[in-house]
Amino acid sequence: EKAADDIKNYDLIYLLNRAAAESPLFSLYKWVNPLSYCNFGGIYIYRDEFSDLINKIRDNESNIRSDAVRNTIKNVPDSTSIKVRIKFKLGNQKINKYFEERTIEINLENFNDDYSYLVRYIIHELYKTIEREIHLSVEEYIADARDRELIALISEIQKNGIANYAGPLGSETRPWDLLEKDFQLFNNTFYHLKKYHGKNIKDSLIRSGFEGNAPFYTMATQMAYIIETTLGRNALTESVFLGPVSFFNKYIKAYKDYPDKIRRVFTFRKDFEKKISELEKKLPEKILKSAMSINKMNMPGEEKIRKTEEFVKNCYSETNAELIYFLSGQLLLEADQYRKSSEYFFKGLNLKKGAGNISCIIGNSFMKKKAFEEAKDFFDECVKSNSGISEPYEMRGECFYYLNDKENSLSDFNKALTLNPYSELSKKFIEQPNFELHHIY
C-alpha cells in the first residue's frame, strides 16, 4: 500500500470512496483485508469506535495535557520549557518524511478505546522528545572507537528506560526473577562487547535486549526507580540531561551506597563499573552542567554564540579541549547556528584520533537539521577516512542531491554502487535520478 502522503488528492478521494462503499463485494473485501485502501478500509469498518475515541480525546484534551505535563516534569530538570506538538493520524499515513523535532505522531489505530494507554504513551513519547532537547549528546564523539558501540547501547537503554518509568507502556509489574534475567542479559552482552567477539554474537544479544518485553528497557526502568528511591528525584532528573554515563554511574552509586536495599543480582560486572568510571572522567559533570545551562537559555542566535564563546574561555584547558569543542559545536547546532557550530566541531575533530566515523555522525546531525552545506563538509572528511566503504559516498550523494548538485550526487552513488553492488539506495538513484530521496541515516 502507498502511504497517504505519497498520493494526490484525487487518489485519496478515490481511496476514501472505495473504503466507504457498502456493496457486498466491497464489504467482504474490507473484512478480509482491513489494511485495504491505505488502511481506510479497516477504519470504515470500525468507524463508530474511531469516532468514539476521537470524541473522547476531544472531550478530555485539557486532562490529557495536564496529565502528560504533570507526569513528565517529575522526571526532568526544573525550569525546562519546551513546546511539543502532537499529531494524530488515521490510515497508512507517514506524516513526516523527515525527522521533525518536537513532534509526536500517534496512529489512533494502535489504541482502540484504551484511553489510559493513550495517555501513558503520550507521556512516554513526551519524555523522549524533551530528553532529546535538553541533553547535549557528545558521548559518541568523546568515546574511543571501541567504546562507541557501548555508548550507543546505553544511550538507547537510558532514554527508553526512563521514558517507561515516566509513562509505563506495560500493564504488569516485572517479576523479580525476570528482572534478574534482564541484568544477566546485559552483563553477558557487555562481556561480549568487551571481548570483541563475533558480530553475530553481539548483534544477537543486543537484539534480544530490545525484542519482546524489551529486557534492557525493563532493566533501566528498575534502575530509574532505584535511583529515585535511594539517591532522590534530583539525582534521577540530573541523569536525564547529563546522559547515559551519568545514569549508569548513579545507579552503581545507589547499589554501593545502599547494599541492603538492592539485591545483588541487580548489579553489574566489576569491569563494567570500571568502564563507566573511565567514561565519567572523560565527561566531568561540572563542565556538562555548565554547557547544559546555556542550552536551556532561550535567546537569539548571536547571544547564544556569545555565551558559547564565554563557556569555551572559562572552561577550556588542554586536557578537556576535545570535550569543550564538541559541546560548543552541539550547543550551536541546537541553536541553528550551523556555520559557527561547524567551526567548533572541526576543532574537536582535529584533536581526535580516528575521527572519520565521528565525521559521519556529525554530518548526520546536520542532515537532520537540513543544513546540507555543513553536512557535506563532514561527509567529505568521512569519505577521506572511509574511501573503501559505500555508506559515506551514499551520505554525501544525498547531500549533493539536496544541494541541487545532481552531477556530483550521481558520481557518489555510482562510486557507492561500485563498492557495494547490493546497495538498493544507489541502484534506485542511478536508475531513476529524479526520484525523491528520503533521509534514512
Short mmCIF file of N, CA, C and O in Angstrom, two decimals, residues 21-127:
data_model
loop_
_atom_site.label_atom_id
_atom_site.label_comp_id
_atom_site.label_asym_id
_atom_site.label_seq_id
_atom_site.Cartn_x
_atom_site.Cartn_y
_atom_site.Cartn_z
N ALA A 21 -17.53 2.39 0.37
CA ALA A 21 -18.50 1.66 -0.44
C ALA A 21 -19.11 0.51 0.36
O ALA A 21 -18.40 -0.23 1.04
N GLU A 22 -20.46 0.35 0.28
CA GLU A 22 -21.14 -0.63 1.12
C GLU A 22 -21.71 -1.81 0.33
O GLU A 22 -22.51 -2.59 0.85
N SER A 23 -21.31 -1.94 -0.92
CA SER A 23 -21.78 -3.09 -1.69
C SER A 23 -21.23 -4.36 -1.05
O SER A 23 -20.18 -4.34 -0.40
N PRO A 24 -21.92 -5.50 -1.18
CA PRO A 24 -21.46 -6.75 -0.55
C PRO A 24 -20.03 -7.11 -0.90
O PRO A 24 -19.26 -7.56 -0.04
N LEU A 25 -19.65 -6.90 -2.17
CA LEU A 25 -18.31 -7.27 -2.59
C LEU A 25 -17.25 -6.42 -1.90
O LEU A 25 -16.25 -6.93 -1.38
N PHE A 26 -17.49 -5.11 -1.85
CA PHE A 26 -16.54 -4.22 -1.18
C PHE A 26 -16.50 -4.50 0.32
O PHE A 26 -15.43 -4.48 0.94
N SER A 27 -17.65 -4.74 0.91
CA SER A 27 -17.69 -5.01 2.36
C SER A 27 -16.92 -6.27 2.71
O SER A 27 -16.16 -6.31 3.68
N LEU A 28 -17.11 -7.32 1.89
CA LEU A 28 -16.38 -8.56 2.12
C LEU A 28 -14.88 -8.35 2.00
O LEU A 28 -14.10 -8.84 2.83
N TYR A 29 -14.49 -7.59 0.99
CA TYR A 29 -13.07 -7.34 0.76
C TYR A 29 -12.45 -6.61 1.96
O TYR A 29 -11.34 -6.93 2.41
N LYS A 30 -13.18 -5.65 2.52
CA LYS A 30 -12.65 -4.87 3.66
C LYS A 30 -12.54 -5.74 4.91
O LYS A 30 -11.60 -5.59 5.69
N TRP A 31 -13.49 -6.67 5.08
CA TRP A 31 -13.41 -7.54 6.24
C TRP A 31 -12.25 -8.51 6.12
O TRP A 31 -11.56 -8.81 7.09
N VAL A 32 -12.03 -9.00 4.90
CA VAL A 32 -10.92 -9.94 4.68
C VAL A 32 -9.59 -9.22 4.77
O VAL A 32 -8.60 -9.76 5.29
N ASN A 33 -9.54 -7.99 4.28
CA ASN A 33 -8.28 -7.23 4.25
C ASN A 33 -8.50 -5.82 4.81
O ASN A 33 -8.66 -4.86 4.06
N PRO A 34 -8.51 -5.68 6.15
CA PRO A 34 -8.75 -4.36 6.76
C PRO A 34 -7.70 -3.31 6.39
O PRO A 34 -7.95 -2.12 6.53
N LEU A 35 -6.52 -3.77 5.92
CA LEU A 35 -5.48 -2.82 5.54
C LEU A 35 -5.70 -2.25 4.15
O LEU A 35 -4.89 -1.46 3.66
N SER A 36 -6.80 -2.63 3.51
CA SER A 36 -7.06 -2.17 2.15
C SER A 36 -7.27 -0.67 2.10
O SER A 36 -7.65 -0.03 3.09
N TYR A 37 -7.01 -0.12 0.92
CA TYR A 37 -7.22 1.32 0.66
C TYR A 37 -6.47 2.18 1.68
O TYR A 37 -7.03 3.07 2.32
N CYS A 38 -5.17 1.90 1.81
CA CYS A 38 -4.31 2.65 2.75
C CYS A 38 -4.84 2.59 4.19
O CYS A 38 -4.80 3.59 4.92
N ASN A 39 -5.37 1.44 4.58
CA ASN A 39 -5.92 1.22 5.92
C ASN A 39 -7.28 1.88 6.13
O ASN A 39 -7.90 1.69 7.18
N PHE A 40 -7.75 2.65 5.17
CA PHE A 40 -9.04 3.31 5.35
C PHE A 40 -10.19 2.31 5.31
O PHE A 40 -11.27 2.59 5.81
N GLY A 41 -9.95 1.13 4.70
CA GLY A 41 -10.97 0.08 4.72
C GLY A 41 -11.28 -0.36 6.14
O GLY A 41 -12.44 -0.45 6.54
N GLY A 42 -10.22 -0.61 6.92
CA GLY A 42 -10.41 -1.01 8.31
C GLY A 42 -11.02 0.09 9.15
O GLY A 42 -11.82 -0.16 10.05
N ILE A 43 -10.63 1.33 8.87
CA ILE A 43 -11.18 2.46 9.62
C ILE A 43 -12.68 2.58 9.38
O ILE A 43 -13.46 2.84 10.31
N TYR A 44 -13.10 2.35 8.13
CA TYR A 44 -14.53 2.44 7.84
C TYR A 44 -15.30 1.33 8.55
O TYR A 44 -16.40 1.56 9.08
N ILE A 45 -14.73 0.13 8.60
CA ILE A 45 -15.39 -0.98 9.28
C ILE A 45 -15.63 -0.63 10.75
O ILE A 45 -16.69 -0.90 11.32
N TYR A 46 -14.63 0.01 11.37
CA TYR A 46 -14.71 0.34 12.81
C TYR A 46 -14.91 1.84 13.02
O TYR A 46 -14.40 2.41 13.98
N ARG A 47 -15.68 2.44 12.12
CA ARG A 47 -15.81 3.91 12.18
C ARG A 47 -16.46 4.39 13.47
O ARG A 47 -16.10 5.45 13.99
N ASP A 48 -17.39 3.62 14.04
CA ASP A 48 -18.02 4.06 15.29
C ASP A 48 -17.02 4.08 16.44
O ASP A 48 -17.02 5.02 17.26
N GLU A 49 -16.15 3.05 16.48
CA GLU A 49 -15.13 3.01 17.53
C GLU A 49 -14.13 4.16 17.38
O GLU A 49 -13.74 4.79 18.37
N PHE A 50 -13.73 4.42 16.13
CA PHE A 50 -12.82 5.54 15.90
C PHE A 50 -13.48 6.87 16.27
O PHE A 50 -12.85 7.75 16.86
N SER A 51 -14.75 7.00 15.94
CA SER A 51 -15.47 8.23 16.28
C SER A 51 -15.55 8.42 17.78
O SER A 51 -15.32 9.53 18.30
N ASP A 52 -15.81 7.32 18.51
CA ASP A 52 -15.87 7.42 19.98
C ASP A 52 -14.52 7.84 20.56
O ASP A 52 -14.46 8.67 21.48
N LEU A 53 -13.45 7.25 20.03
CA LEU A 53 -12.12 7.58 20.55
C LEU A 53 -11.77 9.03 20.27
O LEU A 53 -11.26 9.74 21.14
N ILE A 54 -12.06 9.50 19.05
CA ILE A 54 -11.76 10.89 18.70
C ILE A 54 -12.55 11.85 19.58
O ILE A 54 -12.03 12.86 20.07
N ASN A 55 -13.83 11.52 19.82
CA ASN A 55 -14.64 12.36 20.70
C ASN A 55 -14.11 12.36 22.12
O ASN A 55 -14.11 13.39 22.81
N LYS A 56 -13.66 11.19 22.57
CA LYS A 56 -13.11 11.09 23.93
C LYS A 56 -11.85 11.93 24.06
O LYS A 56 -11.63 12.61 25.07
N ILE A 57 -11.00 11.89 23.03
CA ILE A 57 -9.78 12.71 23.04
C ILE A 57 -10.14 14.19 23.05
O ILE A 57 -9.57 14.98 23.80
N ARG A 58 -11.13 14.56 22.23
CA ARG A 58 -11.53 15.97 22.16
C ARG A 58 -12.10 16.44 23.50
O ARG A 58 -11.78 17.52 23.98
N ASP A 59 -12.95 15.60 24.12
CA ASP A 59 -13.57 15.99 25.39
C ASP A 59 -12.56 16.07 26.53
O ASP A 59 -12.76 16.82 27.50
N ASN A 60 -11.49 15.27 26.43
CA ASN A 60 -10.51 15.20 27.52
C ASN A 60 -9.19 15.86 27.17
O ASN A 60 -8.17 15.59 27.81
N GLU A 61 -9.21 16.74 26.19
CA GLU A 61 -7.96 17.35 25.73
C GLU A 61 -7.20 18.04 26.85
O GLU A 61 -5.99 17.86 27.01
N SER A 62 -7.89 18.82 27.66
CA SER A 62 -7.21 19.53 28.74
C SER A 62 -6.69 18.55 29.79
O SER A 62 -5.61 18.75 30.36
N ASN A 63 -7.44 17.49 30.06
CA ASN A 63 -6.99 16.49 31.03
C ASN A 63 -5.75 15.76 30.52
O ASN A 63 -4.82 15.48 31.30
N ILE A 64 -5.76 15.40 29.24
CA ILE A 64 -4.60 14.73 28.65
C ILE A 64 -3.37 15.62 28.78
O ILE A 64 -2.29 15.17 29.17
N ARG A 65 -3.55 16.89 28.46
CA ARG A 65 -2.42 17.83 28.51
C ARG A 65 -1.89 17.95 29.95
O ARG A 65 -0.68 17.88 30.18
N SER A 66 -2.79 18.12 30.92
CA SER A 66 -2.34 18.29 32.31
C SER A 66 -1.71 17.01 32.85
O SER A 66 -0.70 17.06 33.55
N ASP A 67 -2.30 15.85 32.53
CA ASP A 67 -1.73 14.57 32.98
C ASP A 67 -0.33 14.37 32.41
O ASP A 67 0.59 13.95 33.11
N ALA A 68 -0.19 14.67 31.11
CA ALA A 68 1.10 14.47 30.45
C ALA A 68 2.16 15.38 31.05
O ALA A 68 3.28 14.96 31.35
N VAL A 69 1.81 16.64 31.24
CA VAL A 69 2.78 17.60 31.79
C VAL A 69 3.15 17.24 33.21
O VAL A 69 4.33 17.20 33.58
N ARG A 70 2.14 16.93 34.03
CA ARG A 70 2.40 16.63 35.44
C ARG A 70 3.30 15.41 35.61
O ARG A 70 4.22 15.42 36.43
N ASN A 71 3.07 14.39 34.82
CA ASN A 71 3.85 13.15 34.97
C ASN A 71 5.20 13.22 34.27
O ASN A 71 6.06 12.39 34.54
N THR A 72 5.37 14.19 33.39
CA THR A 72 6.66 14.32 32.71
C THR A 72 7.62 15.20 33.49
O THR A 72 8.80 14.88 33.63
N ILE A 73 7.12 16.33 34.01
CA ILE A 73 8.01 17.28 34.67
C ILE A 73 8.65 16.71 35.92
O ILE A 73 9.68 17.19 36.38
N LYS A 74 8.05 15.63 36.48
CA LYS A 74 8.65 15.00 37.65
C LYS A 74 10.04 14.43 37.33
O LYS A 74 10.87 14.28 38.22
N ASN A 75 10.27 14.12 36.04
CA ASN A 75 11.49 13.42 35.67
C ASN A 75 12.43 14.26 34.81
O ASN A 75 13.35 13.73 34.20
N VAL A 76 12.18 15.58 34.75
CA VAL A 76 13.08 16.47 34.01
C VAL A 76 13.48 17.62 34.92
O VAL A 76 12.79 17.93 35.89
N PRO A 77 14.60 18.28 34.63
CA PRO A 77 15.08 19.37 35.49
C PRO A 77 14.09 20.52 35.58
O PRO A 77 13.30 20.77 34.66
N ASP A 78 14.13 21.24 36.70
CA ASP A 78 13.29 22.42 36.89
C ASP A 78 13.55 23.44 35.80
O ASP A 78 14.64 23.52 35.24
N SER A 79 12.55 24.25 35.52
CA SER A 79 12.61 25.35 34.55
C SER A 79 12.72 24.87 33.10
O SER A 79 12.95 25.67 32.20
N THR A 80 12.54 23.57 32.87
CA THR A 80 12.51 23.08 31.49
C THR A 80 11.22 23.55 30.84
O THR A 80 10.12 23.34 31.37
N SER A 81 11.34 24.19 29.68
CA SER A 81 10.16 24.71 28.98
C SER A 81 10.30 24.43 27.49
O SER A 81 11.10 25.06 26.81
N ILE A 82 9.53 23.48 27.01
CA ILE A 82 9.59 23.07 25.60
C ILE A 82 8.18 22.85 25.09
O ILE A 82 7.37 22.19 25.74
N LYS A 83 7.87 23.41 23.93
CA LYS A 83 6.58 23.18 23.30
C LYS A 83 6.68 21.97 22.39
O LYS A 83 7.55 21.89 21.55
N VAL A 84 5.77 21.02 22.59
CA VAL A 84 5.76 19.80 21.79
C VAL A 84 4.40 19.68 21.11
O VAL A 84 3.36 19.87 21.74
N ARG A 85 4.42 19.37 19.82
CA ARG A 85 3.20 19.21 19.05
C ARG A 85 2.84 17.73 18.96
O ARG A 85 3.71 16.89 18.75
N ILE A 86 1.56 17.41 19.12
CA ILE A 86 1.09 16.03 18.96
C ILE A 86 0.22 15.95 17.71
O ILE A 86 -0.72 16.73 17.55
N LYS A 87 0.56 15.03 16.82
CA LYS A 87 -0.20 14.84 15.59
C LYS A 87 -0.86 13.46 15.61
O LYS A 87 -0.18 12.44 15.69
N PHE A 88 -2.19 13.46 15.55
CA PHE A 88 -2.92 12.20 15.45
C PHE A 88 -3.11 11.88 13.97
O PHE A 88 -3.33 12.76 13.16
N LYS A 89 -3.03 10.60 13.64
CA LYS A 89 -3.18 10.23 12.24
C LYS A 89 -4.06 8.99 12.09
O LYS A 89 -4.16 8.16 12.99
N LEU A 90 -4.69 8.91 10.92
CA LEU A 90 -5.53 7.79 10.57
C LEU A 90 -5.04 7.18 9.27
O LEU A 90 -4.51 7.88 8.41
N GLY A 91 -5.23 5.90 9.10
CA GLY A 91 -4.82 5.27 7.86
C GLY A 91 -3.32 5.07 7.81
O GLY A 91 -2.59 5.34 8.77
N ASN A 92 -2.87 4.62 6.66
CA ASN A 92 -1.44 4.32 6.49
C ASN A 92 -0.71 5.58 6.07
O ASN A 92 -0.21 5.70 4.96
N GLN A 93 -0.65 6.55 6.97
CA GLN A 93 -0.02 7.83 6.68
C GLN A 93 1.39 7.87 7.26
O GLN A 93 1.65 7.31 8.31
N LYS A 94 2.26 8.57 6.55
CA LYS A 94 3.56 8.93 7.10
C LYS A 94 3.57 10.45 7.11
O LYS A 94 3.81 11.08 6.10
N ILE A 95 3.29 11.02 8.25
CA ILE A 95 3.15 12.48 8.31
C ILE A 95 4.47 13.15 8.00
O ILE A 95 4.53 14.15 7.30
N ASN A 96 5.56 12.63 8.52
CA ASN A 96 6.86 13.26 8.34
C ASN A 96 7.79 12.38 7.55
O ASN A 96 8.12 11.29 7.98
N LYS A 97 8.24 12.87 6.41
CA LYS A 97 9.29 12.15 5.69
C LYS A 97 10.62 12.40 6.38
O LYS A 97 11.52 11.59 6.32
N TYR A 98 10.76 13.53 6.99
CA TYR A 98 11.96 13.86 7.75
C TYR A 98 11.64 13.75 9.23
O TYR A 98 10.49 13.85 9.64
N PHE A 99 12.70 13.57 10.00
CA PHE A 99 12.54 13.65 11.45
C PHE A 99 12.11 15.09 11.77
O PHE A 99 12.74 16.05 11.37
N GLU A 100 10.99 15.24 12.45
CA GLU A 100 10.50 16.56 12.80
C GLU A 100 10.65 16.76 14.30
O GLU A 100 10.08 16.01 15.09
N GLU A 101 11.43 17.76 14.67
CA GLU A 101 11.70 17.97 16.08
C GLU A 101 10.45 18.43 16.81
O GLU A 101 9.58 19.09 16.25
N ARG A 102 10.37 18.06 18.09
CA ARG A 102 9.30 18.49 18.97
C ARG A 102 7.92 18.08 18.45
O ARG A 102 6.95 18.80 18.61
N THR A 103 7.85 16.94 17.81
CA THR A 103 6.58 16.44 17.29
C THR A 103 6.42 14.97 17.66
O THR A 103 7.33 14.18 17.50
N ILE A 104 5.24 14.64 18.18
CA ILE A 104 4.91 13.25 18.49
C ILE A 104 3.78 12.83 17.57
O ILE A 104 2.73 13.48 17.52
N GLU A 105 3.99 11.78 16.80
CA GLU A 105 2.97 11.26 15.90
C GLU A 105 2.29 10.07 16.56
O GLU A 105 2.94 9.16 17.07
N ILE A 106 0.96 10.05 16.53
CA ILE A 106 0.20 8.98 17.17
C ILE A 106 -0.80 8.42 16.17
O ILE A 106 -1.68 9.14 15.69
N ASN A 107 -0.65 7.15 15.87
CA ASN A 107 -1.59 6.46 15.00
C ASN A 107 -2.72 5.91 15.86
O ASN A 107 -2.51 5.00 16.67
N LEU A 108 -3.92 6.45 15.69
CA LEU A 108 -5.04 6.08 16.55
C LEU A 108 -5.41 4.61 16.44
O LEU A 108 -6.05 4.05 17.34
N GLU A 109 -5.03 3.97 15.34
CA GLU A 109 -5.37 2.55 15.17
C GLU A 109 -4.69 1.67 16.22
O GLU A 109 -5.10 0.53 16.43
N ASN A 110 -3.63 2.19 16.87
CA ASN A 110 -2.90 1.39 17.85
C ASN A 110 -3.53 1.41 19.24
O ASN A 110 -3.04 0.75 20.14
N PHE A 111 -4.60 2.20 19.42
CA PHE A 111 -5.10 2.42 20.77
C PHE A 111 -6.54 1.97 21.00
O PHE A 111 -6.98 1.88 22.14
N ASN A 112 -7.26 1.72 19.92
CA ASN A 112 -8.65 1.29 20.04
C ASN A 112 -9.38 2.26 20.98
O ASN A 112 -9.39 3.46 20.73
N ASP A 113 -9.96 1.78 22.08
CA ASP A 113 -10.64 2.69 23.00
C ASP A 113 -9.92 2.76 24.35
O ASP A 113 -10.51 3.12 25.36
N ASP A 114 -8.63 2.38 24.34
CA ASP A 114 -7.87 2.34 25.59
C ASP A 114 -7.30 3.73 25.89
O ASP A 114 -6.16 4.04 25.56
N TYR A 115 -8.11 4.54 26.52
CA TYR A 115 -7.74 5.92 26.81
C TYR A 115 -6.53 5.99 27.74
O TYR A 115 -5.62 6.80 27.55
N SER A 116 -6.49 5.12 28.76
CA SER A 116 -5.39 5.12 29.72
C SER A 116 -4.06 4.84 29.02
O SER A 116 -3.05 5.50 29.30
N TYR A 117 -4.06 3.86 28.12
CA TYR A 117 -2.83 3.52 27.40
C TYR A 117 -2.39 4.68 26.51
O TYR A 117 -1.20 4.96 26.38
N LEU A 118 -3.36 5.36 25.89
CA LEU A 118 -3.05 6.51 25.05
C LEU A 118 -2.33 7.59 25.85
O LEU A 118 -1.31 8.13 25.41
N VAL A 119 -2.81 7.89 27.06
CA VAL A 119 -2.19 8.92 27.90
C VAL A 119 -0.78 8.49 28.30
O VAL A 119 0.16 9.29 28.25
N ARG A 120 -0.62 7.21 28.69
CA ARG A 120 0.72 6.73 29.07
C ARG A 120 1.68 6.81 27.88
O ARG A 120 2.86 7.16 28.05
N TYR A 121 1.18 6.51 26.71
CA TYR A 121 2.02 6.57 25.51
C TYR A 121 2.47 8.01 25.24
O TYR A 121 3.63 8.26 24.89
N ILE A 122 1.56 8.96 25.39
CA ILE A 122 1.90 10.37 25.18
C ILE A 122 2.98 10.80 26.17
O ILE A 122 3.96 11.47 25.81
N ILE A 123 2.83 10.40 27.45
CA ILE A 123 3.83 10.73 28.47
C ILE A 123 5.18 10.12 28.09
O ILE A 123 6.23 10.78 28.17
N HIS A 124 5.15 8.87 27.68
CA HIS A 124 6.37 8.13 27.29
C HIS A 124 7.09 8.87 26.16
O HIS A 124 8.30 9.13 26.24
N GLU A 125 6.37 9.22 25.11
CA GLU A 125 6.97 9.88 23.96
C GLU A 125 7.35 11.33 24.27
O GLU A 125 8.32 11.86 23.73
N LEU A 126 6.57 11.97 25.12
CA LEU A 126 6.86 13.35 25.52
C LEU A 126 8.19 13.41 26.24
O LEU A 126 9.03 14.30 25.98
N TYR A 127 8.41 12.46 27.15
CA TYR A 127 9.70 12.44 27.85
C TYR A 127 10.85 12.29 26.87
O TYR A 127 11.86 12.99 26.96
#
